[in-house]
Tab-separated table of C-alpha atoms in Angstrom:
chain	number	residue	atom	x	y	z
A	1	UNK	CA	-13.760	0.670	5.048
A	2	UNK	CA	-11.151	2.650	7.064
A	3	UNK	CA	-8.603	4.723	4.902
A	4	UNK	CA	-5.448	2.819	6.462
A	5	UNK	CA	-6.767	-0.847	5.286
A	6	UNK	CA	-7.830	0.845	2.477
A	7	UNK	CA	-4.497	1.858	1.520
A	8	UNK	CA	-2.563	-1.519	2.597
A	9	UNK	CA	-5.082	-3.164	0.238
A	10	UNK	CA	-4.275	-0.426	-2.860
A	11	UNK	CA	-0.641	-1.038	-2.141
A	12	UNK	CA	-0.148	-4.535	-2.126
A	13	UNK	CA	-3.043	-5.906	-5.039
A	14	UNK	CA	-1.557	-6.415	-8.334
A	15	UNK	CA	-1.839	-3.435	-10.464
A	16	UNK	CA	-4.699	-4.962	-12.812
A	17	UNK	CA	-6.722	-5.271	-9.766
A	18	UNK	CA	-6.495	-1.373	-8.996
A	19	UNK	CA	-6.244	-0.187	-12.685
A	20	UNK	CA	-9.969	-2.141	-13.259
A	21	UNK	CA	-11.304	-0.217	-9.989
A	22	UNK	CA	-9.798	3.467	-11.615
A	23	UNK	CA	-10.995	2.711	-15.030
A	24	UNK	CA	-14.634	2.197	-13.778
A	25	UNK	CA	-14.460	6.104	-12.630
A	26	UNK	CA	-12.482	7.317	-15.180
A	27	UNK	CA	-15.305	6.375	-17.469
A	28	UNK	CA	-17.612	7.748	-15.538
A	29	UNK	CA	-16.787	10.827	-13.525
A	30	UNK	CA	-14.725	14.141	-14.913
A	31	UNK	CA	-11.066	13.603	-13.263
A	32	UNK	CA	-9.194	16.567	-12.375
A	33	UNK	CA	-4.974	15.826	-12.035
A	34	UNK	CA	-4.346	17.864	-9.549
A	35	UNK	CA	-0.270	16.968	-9.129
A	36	UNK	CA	0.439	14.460	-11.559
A	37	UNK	CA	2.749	11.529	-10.370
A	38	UNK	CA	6.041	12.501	-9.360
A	39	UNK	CA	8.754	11.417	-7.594
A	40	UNK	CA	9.456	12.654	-3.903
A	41	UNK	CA	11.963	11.593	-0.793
A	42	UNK	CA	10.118	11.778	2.675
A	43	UNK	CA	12.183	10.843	5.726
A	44	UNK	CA	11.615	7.265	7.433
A	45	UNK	CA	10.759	7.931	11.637
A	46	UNK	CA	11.539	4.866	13.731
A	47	UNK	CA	11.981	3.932	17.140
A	48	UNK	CA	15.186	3.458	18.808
A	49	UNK	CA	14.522	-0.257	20.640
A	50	UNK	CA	16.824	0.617	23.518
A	51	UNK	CA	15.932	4.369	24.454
A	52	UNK	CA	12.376	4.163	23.168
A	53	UNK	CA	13.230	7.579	21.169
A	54	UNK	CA	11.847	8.341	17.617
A	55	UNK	CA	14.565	9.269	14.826
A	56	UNK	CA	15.180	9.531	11.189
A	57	UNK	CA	16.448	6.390	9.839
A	58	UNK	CA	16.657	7.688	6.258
A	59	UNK	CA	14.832	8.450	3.092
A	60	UNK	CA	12.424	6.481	0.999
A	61	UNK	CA	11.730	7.198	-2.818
A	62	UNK	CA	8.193	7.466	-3.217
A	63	UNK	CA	5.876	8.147	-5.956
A	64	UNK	CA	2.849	10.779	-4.872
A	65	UNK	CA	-0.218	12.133	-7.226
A	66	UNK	CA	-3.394	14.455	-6.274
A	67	UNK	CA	-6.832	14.135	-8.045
A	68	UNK	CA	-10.159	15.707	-7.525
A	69	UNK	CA	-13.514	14.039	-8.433
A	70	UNK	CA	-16.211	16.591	-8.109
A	71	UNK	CA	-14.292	18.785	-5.448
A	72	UNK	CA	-13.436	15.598	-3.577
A	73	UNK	CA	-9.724	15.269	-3.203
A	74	UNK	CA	-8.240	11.718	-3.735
A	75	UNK	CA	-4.003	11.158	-2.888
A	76	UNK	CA	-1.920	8.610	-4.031
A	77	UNK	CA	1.364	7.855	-1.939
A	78	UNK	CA	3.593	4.504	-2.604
A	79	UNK	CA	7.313	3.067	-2.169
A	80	UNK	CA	9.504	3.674	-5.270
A	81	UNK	CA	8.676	4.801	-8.361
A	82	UNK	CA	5.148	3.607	-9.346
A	83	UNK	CA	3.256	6.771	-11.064
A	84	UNK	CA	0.326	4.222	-12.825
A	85	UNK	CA	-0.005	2.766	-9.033
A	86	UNK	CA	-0.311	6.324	-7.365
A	87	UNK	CA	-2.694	7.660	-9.930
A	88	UNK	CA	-5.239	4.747	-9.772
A	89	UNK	CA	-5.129	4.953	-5.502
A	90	UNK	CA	-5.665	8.384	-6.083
A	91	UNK	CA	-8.729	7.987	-7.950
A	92	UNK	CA	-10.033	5.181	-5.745
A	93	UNK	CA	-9.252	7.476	-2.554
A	94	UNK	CA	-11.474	10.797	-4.165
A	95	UNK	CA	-13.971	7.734	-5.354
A	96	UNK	CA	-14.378	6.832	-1.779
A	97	UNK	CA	-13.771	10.518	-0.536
A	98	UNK	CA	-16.672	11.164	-3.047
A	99	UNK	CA	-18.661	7.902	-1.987
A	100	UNK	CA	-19.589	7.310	-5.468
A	101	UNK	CA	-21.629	4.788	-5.950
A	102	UNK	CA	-18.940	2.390	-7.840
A	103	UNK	CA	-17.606	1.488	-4.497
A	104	UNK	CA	-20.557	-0.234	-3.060
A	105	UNK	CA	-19.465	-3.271	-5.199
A	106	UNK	CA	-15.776	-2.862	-4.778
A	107	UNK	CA	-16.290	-3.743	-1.188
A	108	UNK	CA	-16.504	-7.335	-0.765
A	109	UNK	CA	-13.552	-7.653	-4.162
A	110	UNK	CA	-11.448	-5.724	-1.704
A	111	UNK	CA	-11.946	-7.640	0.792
A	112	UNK	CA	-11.318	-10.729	-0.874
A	113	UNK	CA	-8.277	-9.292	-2.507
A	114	UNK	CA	-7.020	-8.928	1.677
A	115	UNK	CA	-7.362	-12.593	2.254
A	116	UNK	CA	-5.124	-13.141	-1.169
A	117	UNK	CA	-2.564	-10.917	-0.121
A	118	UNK	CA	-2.756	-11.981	3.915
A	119	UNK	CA	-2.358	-15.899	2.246
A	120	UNK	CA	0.620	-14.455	0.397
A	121	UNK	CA	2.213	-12.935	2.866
A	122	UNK	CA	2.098	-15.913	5.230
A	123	UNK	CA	3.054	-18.024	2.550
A	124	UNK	CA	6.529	-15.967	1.986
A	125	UNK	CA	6.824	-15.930	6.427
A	126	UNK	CA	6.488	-19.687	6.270
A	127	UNK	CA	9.313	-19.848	3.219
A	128	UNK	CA	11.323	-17.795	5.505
A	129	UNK	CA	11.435	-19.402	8.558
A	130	UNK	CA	11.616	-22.371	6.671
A	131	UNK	CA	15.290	-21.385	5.139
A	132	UNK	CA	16.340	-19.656	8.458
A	133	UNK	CA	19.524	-21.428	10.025
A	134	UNK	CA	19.613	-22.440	13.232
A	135	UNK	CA	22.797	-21.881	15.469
A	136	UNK	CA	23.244	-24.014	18.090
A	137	UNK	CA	25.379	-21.795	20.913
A	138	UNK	CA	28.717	-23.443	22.084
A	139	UNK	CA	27.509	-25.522	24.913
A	140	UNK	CA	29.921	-28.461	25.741
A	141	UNK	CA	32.833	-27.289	23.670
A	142	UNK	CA	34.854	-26.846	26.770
A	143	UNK	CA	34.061	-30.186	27.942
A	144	UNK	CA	36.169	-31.887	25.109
């Protein structure tokens, strides 16, 4: 599993579902807390629609942590201030860093836990566009 879908699964499953994953390899494997989970600002790049250019929209809060699992480096990154969800992604990230064997049976849980948060996601779209209002532009108003 790539790192990126990795990650968008880590950050978006409920934190049970992570902590279970982090608590197999805590039992296991020697964890060394590298940076434990602190608090840092890191500036948001996006791209201007009309010139195409990148710039810094602002800062985002974000919690970040650093583990090592037999020299294997794991990092945690997420929005806000989460320390219990950054340490258990970093974990999982050295535990696949690592490739322990744990995560030969995460794989298809992970994957499953995708399709539960894609069906949530489209569930809150469809709620959206549901409440969205509709304006109807002007037409005819002259010809009263």
């Amino acid at each position: 599993m790539k790192k990126a879908r990795l990650s968008r699964i880590l950050v978006h499953a409920s934190l049970d579902f992570i902590e279970d994953f982090s608590n197999q390899i805590e039992e296991n494997y020697q964890i060394s807390l590298e940076t434990k989970p602190q608090k840092s600002l890191v500036l948001m790049k996006t791209k201007d629609s009309v010139s195409g250019l990148n710039f810094y929209n602002g800062e985002i809060l974000v919690t970040e942590c650093k583990v090592t699992i037999h020299h294997f480096h794991g990092f945690g990154i997420v929005m806000g201030e989460q320390p219990d969800r950054s340490f258990y992604m970093a974990v999982i990230d050295a535990a696949f860093n690592a490739e322990l064997p744990e995560i030969s049976s995460w794989k298809d849980r992970l994957i499953q836990e995708e399709a539960r948060i894609e069906k949530e996601k489209l569930s809150e779209t469809k709620n959206a566009e549901a409440s969205r209002v509709q304006f109807d532009t002007m037409e005819g108003f002259d010809e009263r």
